[in-house]
mmCIF file of C-alpha atoms and ligand atoms in Angstrom:
data_model
loop_
_atom_site.group_PDB
_atom_site.id
_atom_site.type_symbol
_atom_site.label_atom_id
_atom_site.label_comp_id
_atom_site.label_asym_id
_atom_site.label_seq_id
_atom_site.Cartn_x
_atom_site.Cartn_y
_atom_site.Cartn_z
ATOM 1 C CA UNK A 88 -21.676 15.481 27.924
ATOM 2 C CA UNK A 89 -20.118 12.073 27.409
ATOM 3 C CA UNK A 90 -23.474 10.419 26.797
ATOM 4 C CA UNK A 91 -24.340 13.182 24.320
ATOM 5 C CA UNK A 92 -21.250 12.419 22.227
ATOM 6 C CA UNK A 93 -22.003 8.733 22.410
ATOM 7 C CA UNK A 94 -25.503 9.317 21.161
ATOM 8 C CA UNK A 95 -24.308 11.440 18.219
ATOM 9 C CA UNK A 96 -21.804 8.756 17.272
ATOM 10 C CA UNK A 97 -24.497 6.108 17.367
ATOM 11 C CA UNK A 98 -26.753 8.195 15.142
ATOM 12 C CA UNK A 99 -23.918 8.795 12.683
ATOM 13 C CA UNK A 100 -23.094 5.112 12.589
ATOM 14 C CA UNK A 101 -26.715 4.291 11.918
ATOM 15 C CA UNK A 102 -26.983 6.938 9.204
ATOM 16 C CA UNK A 103 -23.789 5.601 7.674
ATOM 17 C CA UNK A 104 -25.158 2.119 7.580
ATOM 18 C CA UNK A 105 -28.337 3.328 5.938
ATOM 19 C CA UNK A 106 -26.572 5.256 3.180
ATOM 20 C CA UNK A 107 -23.131 4.023 2.211
ATOM 21 C CA UNK A 108 -20.755 1.709 3.992
ATOM 22 C CA UNK A 109 -18.205 4.132 5.432
ATOM 23 C CA UNK A 110 -15.622 1.435 6.034
ATOM 24 C CA UNK A 111 -15.430 0.826 2.283
ATOM 25 C CA UNK A 112 -14.780 4.416 1.309
ATOM 26 C CA UNK A 113 -11.435 6.101 0.808
ATOM 27 C CA UNK A 114 -10.383 8.879 3.151
ATOM 28 C CA UNK A 115 -8.474 11.972 2.066
ATOM 29 C CA UNK A 116 -4.740 11.488 2.356
ATOM 30 C CA UNK A 117 -4.981 7.689 2.594
ATOM 31 C CA UNK A 118 -1.394 6.385 2.188
ATOM 32 C CA UNK A 119 -2.654 3.373 0.204
ATOM 33 C CA UNK A 120 -4.279 5.698 -2.316
ATOM 34 C CA UNK A 121 -1.147 7.850 -2.512
ATOM 35 C CA UNK A 122 1.021 4.775 -3.047
ATOM 36 C CA UNK A 123 -1.097 3.336 -5.849
ATOM 37 C CA UNK A 124 -1.262 6.705 -7.589
ATOM 38 C CA UNK A 125 2.524 6.932 -7.461
ATOM 39 C CA UNK A 126 2.710 3.401 -8.804
ATOM 40 C CA UNK A 127 0.303 4.223 -11.650
ATOM 41 C CA UNK A 128 2.406 7.284 -12.532
ATOM 42 C CA UNK A 129 5.511 5.122 -12.693
ATOM 43 C CA UNK A 130 3.693 2.716 -15.014
ATOM 44 C CA UNK A 131 2.695 5.646 -17.211
ATOM 45 C CA UNK A 132 6.307 6.859 -17.353
ATOM 46 C CA UNK A 133 7.553 3.350 -18.158
ATOM 47 C CA UNK A 134 4.958 2.769 -20.895
ATOM 48 C CA UNK A 135 5.753 6.177 -22.387
ATOM 49 C CA UNK A 136 9.477 5.453 -22.397
ATOM 50 C CA UNK A 137 8.987 2.182 -24.288
ATOM 51 C CA UNK A 138 6.473 3.690 -26.721
ATOM 52 C CA UNK A 139 8.842 6.557 -27.511
ATOM 53 C CA UNK A 140 11.729 4.180 -28.133
ATOM 54 C CA UNK A 141 9.626 2.256 -30.643
ATOM 55 C CA UNK A 142 8.376 5.474 -32.220
ATOM 56 C CA UNK A 143 11.888 6.870 -32.550
ATOM 57 C CA UNK A 144 11.091 9.822 -30.275
ATOM 58 C CA UNK A 145 13.619 8.673 -27.719
ATOM 59 C CA UNK A 146 16.914 6.903 -28.259
ATOM 60 C CA UNK A 147 16.545 3.153 -27.887
ATOM 61 C CA UNK A 148 18.569 1.825 -24.995
ATOM 62 C CA UNK A 149 18.316 -1.870 -24.047
ATOM 63 C CA UNK A 150 18.987 -1.153 -20.344
ATOM 64 C CA UNK A 151 16.285 1.526 -20.212
ATOM 65 C CA UNK A 152 13.877 -0.758 -22.109
ATOM 66 C CA UNK A 153 14.567 -3.493 -19.589
ATOM 67 C CA UNK A 154 14.086 -1.173 -16.584
ATOM 68 C CA UNK A 155 10.789 0.132 -17.964
ATOM 69 C CA UNK A 156 9.463 -3.334 -18.796
ATOM 70 C CA UNK A 157 10.420 -4.545 -15.315
ATOM 71 C CA UNK A 158 8.649 -1.533 -13.786
ATOM 72 C CA UNK A 159 5.451 -2.499 -15.628
ATOM 73 C CA UNK A 160 5.759 -6.124 -14.647
ATOM 74 C CA UNK A 161 6.425 -5.322 -10.976
ATOM 75 C CA UNK A 162 3.345 -3.084 -10.729
ATOM 76 C CA UNK A 163 0.784 -5.267 -12.495
ATOM 77 C CA UNK A 164 -0.716 -8.665 -11.655
ATOM 78 C CA UNK A 165 -0.932 -9.445 -7.911
ATOM 79 C CA UNK A 166 0.841 -6.159 -7.009
ATOM 80 C CA UNK A 167 -1.866 -4.141 -8.761
ATOM 81 C CA UNK A 168 -4.638 -6.134 -7.095
ATOM 82 C CA UNK A 169 -3.053 -5.576 -3.675
ATOM 83 C CA UNK A 170 -3.100 -1.817 -4.239
ATOM 84 C CA UNK A 171 -6.915 -1.689 -4.145
ATOM 85 C CA UNK A 172 -7.995 -3.128 -0.790
ATOM 86 C CA UNK A 173 -11.473 -2.652 0.646
ATOM 87 C CA UNK A 174 -11.709 0.670 2.483
ATOM 88 C CA UNK A 175 -9.682 2.631 -0.064
ATOM 89 C CA UNK A 176 -12.219 2.859 -2.880
ATOM 90 C CA UNK A 177 -14.561 5.661 -3.889
ATOM 91 C CA UNK A 178 -14.222 9.417 -3.474
ATOM 92 C CA UNK A 179 -11.948 11.215 -2.852
ATOM 93 C CA UNK A 180 -9.833 8.623 -4.673
ATOM 94 C CA UNK A 181 -10.079 7.984 -8.394
ATOM 95 C CA UNK A 182 -11.006 4.345 -7.819
ATOM 96 C CA UNK A 183 -14.680 3.589 -8.373
ATOM 97 C CA UNK A 184 -16.435 1.932 -5.430
ATOM 98 C CA UNK A 185 -17.787 -0.580 -7.994
ATOM 99 C CA UNK A 186 -14.375 -2.292 -7.957
ATOM 100 C CA UNK A 187 -15.576 -4.021 -4.817
ATOM 101 C CA UNK A 188 -18.679 -5.424 -6.508
ATOM 102 C CA UNK A 189 -16.743 -6.472 -9.592
ATOM 103 C CA UNK A 190 -13.635 -8.005 -8.019
ATOM 104 C CA UNK A 191 -13.387 -10.951 -10.440
ATOM 105 C CA UNK A 192 -13.439 -8.638 -13.461
ATOM 106 C CA UNK A 193 -11.004 -6.146 -11.894
ATOM 107 C CA UNK A 194 -8.622 -8.911 -10.915
ATOM 108 C CA UNK A 195 -8.871 -10.572 -14.327
ATOM 109 C CA UNK A 196 -7.816 -7.292 -15.952
ATOM 110 C CA UNK A 197 -4.956 -6.846 -13.487
ATOM 111 C CA UNK A 198 -3.799 -10.416 -14.111
ATOM 112 C CA UNK A 199 -4.113 -10.112 -17.890
ATOM 113 C CA UNK A 200 -1.961 -6.982 -18.028
ATOM 114 C CA UNK A 201 0.395 -8.717 -15.591
ATOM 115 C CA UNK A 202 0.939 -11.642 -17.974
ATOM 116 C CA UNK A 203 1.556 -9.273 -20.880
ATOM 117 C CA UNK A 204 4.010 -7.192 -18.843
ATOM 118 C CA UNK A 205 5.782 -10.334 -17.699
ATOM 119 C CA UNK A 206 6.185 -11.457 -21.311
ATOM 120 C CA UNK A 207 7.473 -8.005 -22.247
ATOM 121 C CA UNK A 208 9.972 -8.071 -19.371
ATOM 122 C CA UNK A 209 11.193 -11.495 -20.493
ATOM 123 C CA UNK A 210 11.768 -10.134 -24.008
ATOM 124 C CA UNK A 211 13.497 -7.030 -22.641
ATOM 125 C CA UNK A 212 15.801 -9.271 -20.648
ATOM 126 C CA UNK A 213 17.254 -10.453 -23.962
ATOM 127 C CA UNK A 214 16.916 -7.139 -25.747
ATOM 128 C CA UNK A 215 19.480 -6.678 -28.506
ATOM 129 C CA UNK A 216 21.649 -3.574 -28.904
ATOM 130 C CA UNK A 217 19.327 -2.193 -31.586
ATOM 131 C CA UNK A 218 15.587 -2.634 -32.194
ATOM 132 C CA UNK A 219 15.199 -5.597 -34.510
ATOM 133 C CA UNK A 220 12.398 -6.227 -36.994
ATOM 134 C CA UNK A 221 11.251 -9.153 -34.871
ATOM 135 C CA UNK A 222 10.460 -6.703 -32.046
ATOM 136 C CA UNK A 223 8.147 -4.739 -34.290
ATOM 137 C CA UNK A 224 4.435 -5.001 -34.588
ATOM 138 C CA UNK A 225 3.102 -6.997 -37.512
ATOM 139 C CA UNK A 226 5.929 -9.503 -37.486
ATOM 140 C CA UNK A 227 5.860 -12.978 -36.069
ATOM 141 C CA UNK A 228 2.096 -13.197 -36.409
ATOM 142 C CA UNK A 229 0.377 -15.215 -39.128
ATOM 143 C CA UNK A 230 -1.266 -12.178 -40.706
ATOM 144 C CA UNK A 231 -2.753 -14.130 -43.600
ATOM 145 C CA UNK A 232 -4.724 -16.247 -41.178
ATOM 146 C CA UNK A 233 -3.200 -19.389 -42.622
ATOM 147 C CA UNK A 234 -0.262 -21.363 -41.418
ATOM 148 C CA UNK A 235 2.625 -22.996 -43.189
ATOM 149 C CA UNK A 236 3.543 -24.989 -40.120
ATOM 150 C CA UNK A 237 0.068 -26.324 -39.508
ATOM 151 C CA UNK A 238 -0.474 -24.399 -36.284
ATOM 152 C CA UNK A 239 -3.836 -22.911 -35.462
ATOM 153 C CA UNK A 240 -4.026 -19.391 -36.949
ATOM 154 C CA UNK A 241 -4.470 -17.702 -33.576
ATOM 155 C CA UNK A 242 -1.946 -19.741 -31.649
ATOM 156 C CA UNK A 243 0.686 -17.009 -31.807
ATOM 157 C CA UNK A 244 -1.811 -14.306 -30.947
ATOM 158 C CA UNK A 245 -2.927 -16.177 -27.841
ATOM 159 C CA UNK A 246 0.562 -16.700 -26.445
ATOM 160 C CA UNK A 247 2.170 -13.448 -25.214
ATOM 161 C CA UNK A 248 5.623 -15.059 -25.250
ATOM 162 C CA UNK A 249 5.395 -15.299 -29.033
ATOM 163 C CA UNK A 250 4.299 -11.726 -29.671
ATOM 164 C CA UNK A 251 6.704 -8.994 -30.778
ATOM 165 C CA UNK A 252 7.540 -6.513 -27.990
ATOM 166 C CA UNK A 253 5.802 -3.627 -29.717
ATOM 167 C CA UNK A 254 2.618 -5.647 -30.027
ATOM 168 C CA UNK A 255 2.775 -6.526 -26.317
ATOM 169 C CA UNK A 256 3.123 -2.839 -25.471
ATOM 170 C CA UNK A 257 -0.006 -2.020 -27.474
ATOM 171 C CA UNK A 258 -1.992 -4.748 -25.730
ATOM 172 C CA UNK A 259 -0.733 -3.474 -22.369
ATOM 173 C CA UNK A 260 -1.904 0.049 -23.205
ATOM 174 C CA UNK A 261 -5.304 -1.362 -24.185
ATOM 175 C CA UNK A 262 -5.600 -2.960 -20.747
ATOM 176 C CA UNK A 263 -4.712 0.353 -19.033
ATOM 177 C CA UNK A 264 -7.507 2.005 -21.013
ATOM 178 C CA UNK A 265 -10.038 -0.804 -20.437
ATOM 179 C CA UNK A 266 -9.571 -0.711 -16.700
ATOM 180 C CA UNK A 267 -9.674 3.079 -16.534
ATOM 181 C CA UNK A 268 -12.868 3.347 -18.566
ATOM 182 C CA UNK A 269 -14.573 0.850 -16.310
ATOM 183 C CA UNK A 270 -13.076 1.413 -12.857
ATOM 184 C CA UNK A 271 -11.581 4.896 -12.721
ATOM 185 C CA UNK A 272 -13.488 8.067 -11.881
ATOM 186 C CA UNK A 273 -12.681 11.729 -11.622
ATOM 187 C CA UNK A 274 -10.715 12.449 -8.452
ATOM 188 C CA UNK A 275 -12.047 14.909 -5.922
HETATM 189 C C1 HEC B 172 -7.016 -3.132 -13.257
HETATM 190 C C2 HEC B 172 -7.225 -1.706 -13.341
HETATM 191 C C3 HEC B 172 -6.157 -0.762 -13.827
HETATM 192 C C4 HEC B 172 -5.150 -1.010 -14.724
HETATM 193 C C5 HEC B 172 -4.850 -2.292 -15.501
HETATM 194 C C6 HEC B 172 -4.405 0.214 -14.845
HETATM 195 N N1 HEC B 172 -4.927 1.190 -14.046
HETATM 196 FE FE1 HEC B 172 -4.248 3.090 -13.858
HETATM 197 N N2 HEC B 172 -5.675 3.469 -12.469
HETATM 198 C C7 HEC B 172 -6.662 2.587 -12.071
HETATM 199 C C8 HEC B 172 -7.495 3.207 -11.047
HETATM 200 C C9 HEC B 172 -8.696 2.578 -10.378
HETATM 201 C C10 HEC B 172 -6.958 4.504 -10.836
HETATM 202 C C11 HEC B 172 -7.407 5.535 -9.805
HETATM 203 C C12 HEC B 172 -6.591 5.314 -8.544
HETATM 204 C C13 HEC B 172 -6.916 6.263 -7.397
HETATM 205 O O1 HEC B 172 -7.043 7.487 -7.631
HETATM 206 O O2 HEC B 172 -7.034 5.795 -6.258
HETATM 207 C C14 HEC B 172 -5.833 4.632 -11.771
HETATM 208 C C15 HEC B 172 -5.056 5.786 -11.894
HETATM 209 C C16 HEC B 172 -4.060 5.972 -12.822
HETATM 210 C C17 HEC B 172 -3.314 7.197 -13.005
HETATM 211 C C18 HEC B 172 -3.508 8.487 -12.215
HETATM 212 C C19 HEC B 172 -2.611 8.461 -10.993
HETATM 213 C C20 HEC B 172 -2.762 9.712 -10.133
HETATM 214 O O3 HEC B 172 -1.755 10.397 -9.911
HETATM 215 O O4 HEC B 172 -3.861 9.993 -9.685
HETATM 216 C C21 HEC B 172 -2.410 6.983 -14.024
HETATM 217 C C22 HEC B 172 -1.405 7.970 -14.594
HETATM 218 C C23 HEC B 172 -2.590 5.600 -14.454
HETATM 219 N N3 HEC B 172 -3.603 5.025 -13.706
HETATM 220 C C24 HEC B 172 -1.841 4.996 -15.456
HETATM 221 C C25 HEC B 172 -1.969 3.647 -15.820
HETATM 222 C C26 HEC B 172 -1.187 3.016 -16.854
HETATM 223 C C27 HEC B 172 -0.135 3.698 -17.695
HETATM 224 C C28 HEC B 172 -1.603 1.712 -16.902
HETATM 225 C C29 HEC B 172 -1.137 0.613 -17.801
HETATM 226 C C30 HEC B 172 0.283 0.399 -17.943
HETATM 227 C C31 HEC B 172 -2.650 1.550 -15.908
HETATM 228 N N4 HEC B 172 -2.837 2.738 -15.271
HETATM 229 C C32 HEC B 172 -3.303 0.365 -15.679
HETATM 230 C C33 HEC B 172 -6.848 1.309 -12.534
HETATM 231 C C34 HEC B 172 -6.018 0.629 -13.411
#
């Protein structure tokens, strides 16, 4: 009886090796998967809160803006990367197994959104009592492509610290979408 079980296990292990690598696949109810989904939902709530404040759909509140920006910053960058370890990718999770073959690209996206969120959190730290024009999109950037101060036209665009908060939010949302279109799949 014991040897029979051992044999079946050996066959399964062999079959596993010949098809997928079982150790790299998520299992149902994995706490790591549950934690990163909860984290993603909190990012979605935070991004929505900020977007609605800028759109006038929710009352602007500097403390709430700050809390939401900090939530985004805390969950992106290295924290986001750490939420996708080997062994938690693929079905039944919504994380594509390809993340493992494209680590540099995945991590670059996580780091990029992390820098944007960090810049947004720094701005929120000094958020005024009311939304100012300098927080709005389309301000602070040399839209005419020229420069009165002799700086390179794209210098402001390349430095998140110099972008208006609303512009940072839009770039953050673009990174959410870029990563999802490449690395997220339908959950099972
Ligand atoms: C670097 C990649 C990456 C970035 C950036 C990213 N996500 Fe995700 N997100 C994922 C992956 C992968 C999943 C699937 C996770 C799983 O099911 O295990 C996911 C899942 C989600 C989910 C579904 C959670 C659930 O309950 O199943 C939401 C909501 C979400 N992301 C929102 C966001 C928002 C909002 C942002 C930007 C502020 C964002 N994500 C940025 C990769 C990313």
